[in-house]
Coordinates of C-alpha atoms in Angstrom, one line a residue:
W1 CA -0.1 0.0 0.1
L2 CA 2.6 2.2 1.2
T3 CA 4.6 1.5 -2.2
N4 CA 1.3 2.8 -4.3
Q5 CA 1.2 6.2 -2.0
L6 CA 4.7 6.4 -2.9
S7 CA 4.1 6.4 -6.7
Q8 CA 1.2 8.4 -6.3
L9 CA 3.2 10.9 -4.6
K10 CA 6.5 10.9 -7.0
A11 CA 3.4 12.0 -10.0
N12 CA 2.1 14.5 -7.9
V13 CA 6.2 16.1 -7.0
E14 CA 6.3 15.7 -10.9
E15 CA 3.4 17.3 -11.7
S16 CA 3.8 20.6 -9.4
E17 CA 7.6 20.8 -10.4
K18 CA 6.3 21.0 -14.0
K19 CA 3.6 23.7 -13.1
L20 CA 6.1 25.9 -11.5
T21 CA 9.3 25.5 -14.5
D22 CA 5.8 26.7 -17.0
F23 CA 5.5 29.6 -15.0
E24 CA 8.9 30.6 -14.6
K25 CA 9.7 30.2 -18.5
E26 CA 6.3 32.3 -18.6
T27 CA 7.0 35.1 -16.3
G28 CA 11.0 35.1 -15.9
I29 CA 10.6 34.7 -12.2
I30 CA 12.7 32.0 -10.8
S31 CA 13.2 30.5 -7.2
L32 CA 16.9 30.2 -5.4
N33 CA 17.3 27.4 -3.1
L34 CA 13.7 26.0 -3.0
T35 CA 14.8 22.9 -1.3
A36 CA 15.3 24.9 1.8
A37 CA 14.2 24.5 5.5
A38 CA 10.2 25.8 5.3
G39 CA 8.8 27.9 6.8
G40 CA 8.4 30.5 4.1
N41 CA 9.1 34.1 3.6
E42 CA 7.9 37.0 1.2
S43 CA 10.0 36.3 -0.7
G44 CA 8.9 32.8 -1.6
A45 CA 8.2 29.5 -0.3
G46 CA 10.6 27.3 1.6
G47 CA 12.7 30.1 1.9
G48 CA 13.8 30.5 -1.0
Q49 CA 14.4 33.9 -2.6
I50 CA 12.7 34.9 -5.5
H51 CA 14.6 36.6 -8.9
S52 CA 12.9 37.9 -11.6
V53 CA 14.3 39.0 -15.1
V54 CA 12.0 41.8 -15.4
I55 CA 13.4 43.4 -12.1
Q56 CA 16.7 42.9 -13.3
K57 CA 16.2 44.4 -17.1
L58 CA 14.1 47.5 -15.0
D59 CA 16.9 47.8 -13.2
A60 CA 19.7 47.9 -16.0
L61 CA 17.7 50.4 -17.8
N62 CA 17.1 52.8 -15.2
S63 CA 21.3 52.6 -15.3
E64 CA 21.1 53.5 -18.6
L65 CA 18.4 55.9 -18.9
T66 CA 20.4 58.1 -16.1
I67 CA 23.7 57.9 -18.6
A68 CA 21.5 58.7 -21.6
E69 CA 19.8 61.6 -19.8
A70 CA 23.3 63.2 -18.3
Y71 CA 24.6 62.6 -22.1
R72 CA 21.8 64.3 -23.9
I73 CA 22.2 67.6 -21.0
E74 CA 25.9 67.6 -21.6
K75 CA 25.2 68.0 -25.3
E76 CA 22.1 70.5 -25.1
V77 CA 24.8 72.9 -23.0
I78 CA 26.9 72.6 -25.7
N79 CA 25.0 73.1 -28.4
H80 CA 23.3 76.2 -26.4
L81 CA 27.2 77.9 -26.4
V82 CA 27.1 76.9 -29.8
Q83 CA 24.1 78.4 -31.4
S84 CA 24.8 81.6 -29.6
G85 CA 27.2 82.3 -32.5
N86 CA 29.9 84.0 -30.7
G87 CA 33.3 82.7 -32.1
D88 CA 35.6 83.0 -29.4
V89 CA 33.0 81.0 -27.1
V90 CA 32.7 78.1 -30.2
A91 CA 36.3 77.8 -30.4
G92 CA 36.7 77.7 -26.6
L93 CA 35.1 74.2 -26.7
Q94 CA 38.7 73.2 -27.7
N95 CA 39.8 73.3 -24.5
D96 CA 35.8 72.7 -22.6
P97 CA 36.6 69.6 -20.9
L98 CA 32.8 69.4 -20.6
A99 CA 32.9 68.7 -24.9
V100 CA 36.2 67.4 -24.8
Q101 CA 34.5 64.4 -22.1
S102 CA 31.4 64.2 -24.4
R103 CA 33.0 63.8 -27.2
S104 CA 30.9 66.4 -28.9
M105 CA 30.4 66.4 -33.0
V106 CA 32.0 69.7 -32.5
L107 CA 35.0 68.7 -32.0
T108 CA 35.7 65.0 -33.0
Q109 CA 33.8 65.9 -36.8
G110 CA 34.5 68.1 -39.6
G111 CA 38.3 69.1 -38.5
G112 CA 36.6 70.2 -35.1
V113 CA 36.9 73.8 -33.8
S114 CA 40.7 73.7 -35.8
N115 CA 39.3 75.9 -38.8
L116 CA 37.4 78.6 -37.1
Q117 CA 40.6 78.6 -34.8
Q118 CA 43.4 79.3 -37.7
L119 CA 40.6 81.6 -39.8
Q120 CA 40.2 83.8 -36.4
Q121 CA 43.7 84.2 -36.4
Q122 CA 44.2 85.4 -39.5
E123 CA 41.4 87.9 -39.1
N124 CA 42.9 88.9 -36.2
E125 CA 46.4 89.8 -37.7
L126 CA 44.6 91.0 -40.8
T127 CA 42.6 93.7 -38.7
V128 CA 45.8 94.5 -36.8
S129 CA 47.6 95.0 -40.6
I130 CA 44.8 97.7 -41.5
A131 CA 45.0 99.3 -38.8
Q132 CA 48.4 100.2 -39.2
A133 CA 47.8 100.4 -42.6
S134 CA 45.3 103.2 -42.3
T135 CA 47.5 105.1 -40.4
T136 CA 49.9 106.0 -43.1
L137 CA 47.7 105.2 -46.3
G138 CA 44.8 107.2 -47.5
A139 CA 41.5 105.3 -47.3
N140 CA 41.5 105.5 -50.9
N141 CA 44.7 103.2 -51.1
R142 CA 45.0 100.0 -53.6
H143 CA 46.8 97.4 -50.7
L144 CA 44.4 98.9 -48.1
K145 CA 41.3 98.0 -49.8
E146 CA 43.0 95.2 -51.0
M147 CA 42.9 94.4 -47.3
Q148 CA 39.8 95.2 -46.4
A149 CA 38.4 92.9 -49.2
Q150 CA 40.7 90.0 -47.9
L151 CA 39.2 90.7 -44.3
H152 CA 35.2 90.8 -45.7
A153 CA 36.1 87.3 -47.4
L154 CA 37.6 86.0 -43.8
Q155 CA 34.4 87.0 -41.8
V156 CA 32.4 85.3 -44.4
Q157 CA 34.2 82.0 -44.4
I158 CA 34.2 82.4 -40.4
H159 CA 30.9 82.9 -40.3
L160 CA 30.1 79.6 -42.3
E161 CA 31.9 78.0 -40.2
L162 CA 30.3 78.9 -37.5
Q163 CA 26.9 77.6 -39.3
R164 CA 28.7 74.0 -39.9
I165 CA 29.8 73.7 -36.7
E166 CA 26.0 74.6 -35.4
M167 CA 24.3 72.5 -37.2
R168 CA 26.7 69.4 -36.0
A169 CA 26.2 70.8 -32.6
Q170 CA 22.3 70.4 -33.1
A171 CA 22.5 66.7 -34.8
D172 CA 24.3 65.8 -32.1
F173 CA 21.8 67.5 -29.3
Q174 CA 19.1 65.9 -31.6
L175 CA 20.6 62.1 -31.5
A176 CA 20.7 62.4 -27.6
Q177 CA 17.3 63.4 -27.3
Q178 CA 16.7 60.3 -29.8
T179 CA 18.6 58.0 -27.6
E180 CA 17.1 58.9 -24.6
S181 CA 13.7 59.0 -25.6
E182 CA 13.7 55.6 -26.9
I183 CA 15.6 53.9 -23.8
R184 CA 12.8 56.2 -21.6
R185 CA 10.4 54.4 -24.1
R186 CA 11.7 51.0 -23.3
F187 CA 12.2 51.8 -19.2
D188 CA 8.7 53.0 -19.0
K189 CA 7.6 49.5 -20.4
Q190 CA 9.4 47.8 -18.5
Q191 CA 8.2 49.4 -15.6
E192 CA 4.6 48.2 -17.0
A193 CA 5.9 45.0 -16.7
A194 CA 7.2 45.0 -13.1
S195 CA 3.8 46.5 -12.0
S196 CA 2.2 43.9 -12.6
L197 CA 4.9 41.1 -10.7
N198 CA 3.3 41.6 -7.6
E199 CA 0.3 39.3 -8.4
K200 CA 2.3 36.9 -10.1
T201 CA 5.2 36.6 -7.3
V202 CA 2.1 35.6 -5.0
Q203 CA 1.4 33.3 -7.6
F204 CA 4.7 32.2 -8.0
A205 CA 4.4 31.7 -3.9
V206 CA 1.8 29.6 -4.2
L207 CA 3.2 27.4 -6.8
S208 CA 6.5 27.3 -5.1
Q209 CA 5.0 26.4 -2.2
E210 CA 3.1 23.4 -3.3
A211 CA 6.1 21.7 -4.9
Y212 CA 8.2 22.4 -2.1
S213 CA 5.7 20.5 0.3
R214 CA 4.4 18.0 -2.0
K215 CA 8.5 16.9 -2.3
K216 CA 9.4 17.0 1.1
L217 CA 6.0 14.6 1.8
Y218 CA 7.4 12.5 -0.8
E219 CA 11.2 12.1 0.2
D220 CA 10.2 11.0 3.8
L221 CA 7.3 8.6 2.9
F222 CA 10.5 7.5 0.8
T223 CA 12.0 7.4 3.9
K224 CA 9.9 5.8 6.2
L225 CA 9.4 3.3 3.3
Q226 CA 13.4 2.2 3.3
E227 CA 13.6 2.0 7.1
A228 CA 10.7 -0.1 7.2
N229 CA 11.8 -2.5 4.4
V230 CA 15.4 -2.6 6.6
S231 CA 13.6 -3.4 9.6
A232 CA 11.5 -6.2 7.8
G233 CA 14.7 -8.0 7.0
L234 CA 16.5 -7.3 10.5
K235 CA 12.9 -9.4 11.8
A236 CA 13.6 -12.3 9.1
T237 CA 16.9 -13.1 9.9
N238 CA 16.1 -12.8 14.2
I239 CA 15.7 -16.5 14.7
T240 CA 15.4 -17.6 18.2
V241 CA 16.7 -21.5 19.1
V242 CA 14.3 -22.7 21.4
D243 CA 14.9 -26.2 21.6
P244 CA 18.3 -27.3 20.7
A245 CA 18.4 -30.5 18.0
R246 CA 20.1 -33.7 20.0
P247 CA 22.7 -35.6 18.2
Q248 CA 20.7 -39.4 17.0
S249 CA 22.4 -41.8 18.7

């Protein structure tokens, strides 16, 4: 009779463990240390701890979102400075720690701001030359007018270079915005999945407790059956001689 009961209990254990495994696959929840001592707690049955892939992903996305937000703020600051149109401010980004650390497109593409710096240097030198020539040459002097034309051409180049840098800064900022928005969308979606986890955790705990209890019952009865078999064997061999046989005369 006990052997039949064990067979039924074993089938029950296999059924419970299959339910638990299927639920783990469906929800992404797994139990650690399921076979620990009974008693149960908030984290799972049988002293086990519940670990959820959902929560793990949420934590990872939260870290990604924090980094992306900081990255976007850095790009926004740089873009704001560039959009001011102040050539000296833009040129100064070459040694700006924020621009360097964030690897801004302002510095990493199109020659960075080196072209702008070279043009500005030429503009400053030519401006000084024109000022000096103005004191000795007349306003209608051909050489003076040529230098003034060169200065105007330099100023046009500087303006165009600033526009190119502004476009790079804007593109860099927009890319950072898009990256942050995409990560935030994934984070929000994962938050929704996490919010429904509480109900699933309760269901998981019930299944875990059922699987643990059935397994423990099976193991206890199996141990008792083994002890019963051993005891029966000992009784079969424990024979007392009441009247020893006498040799034939």
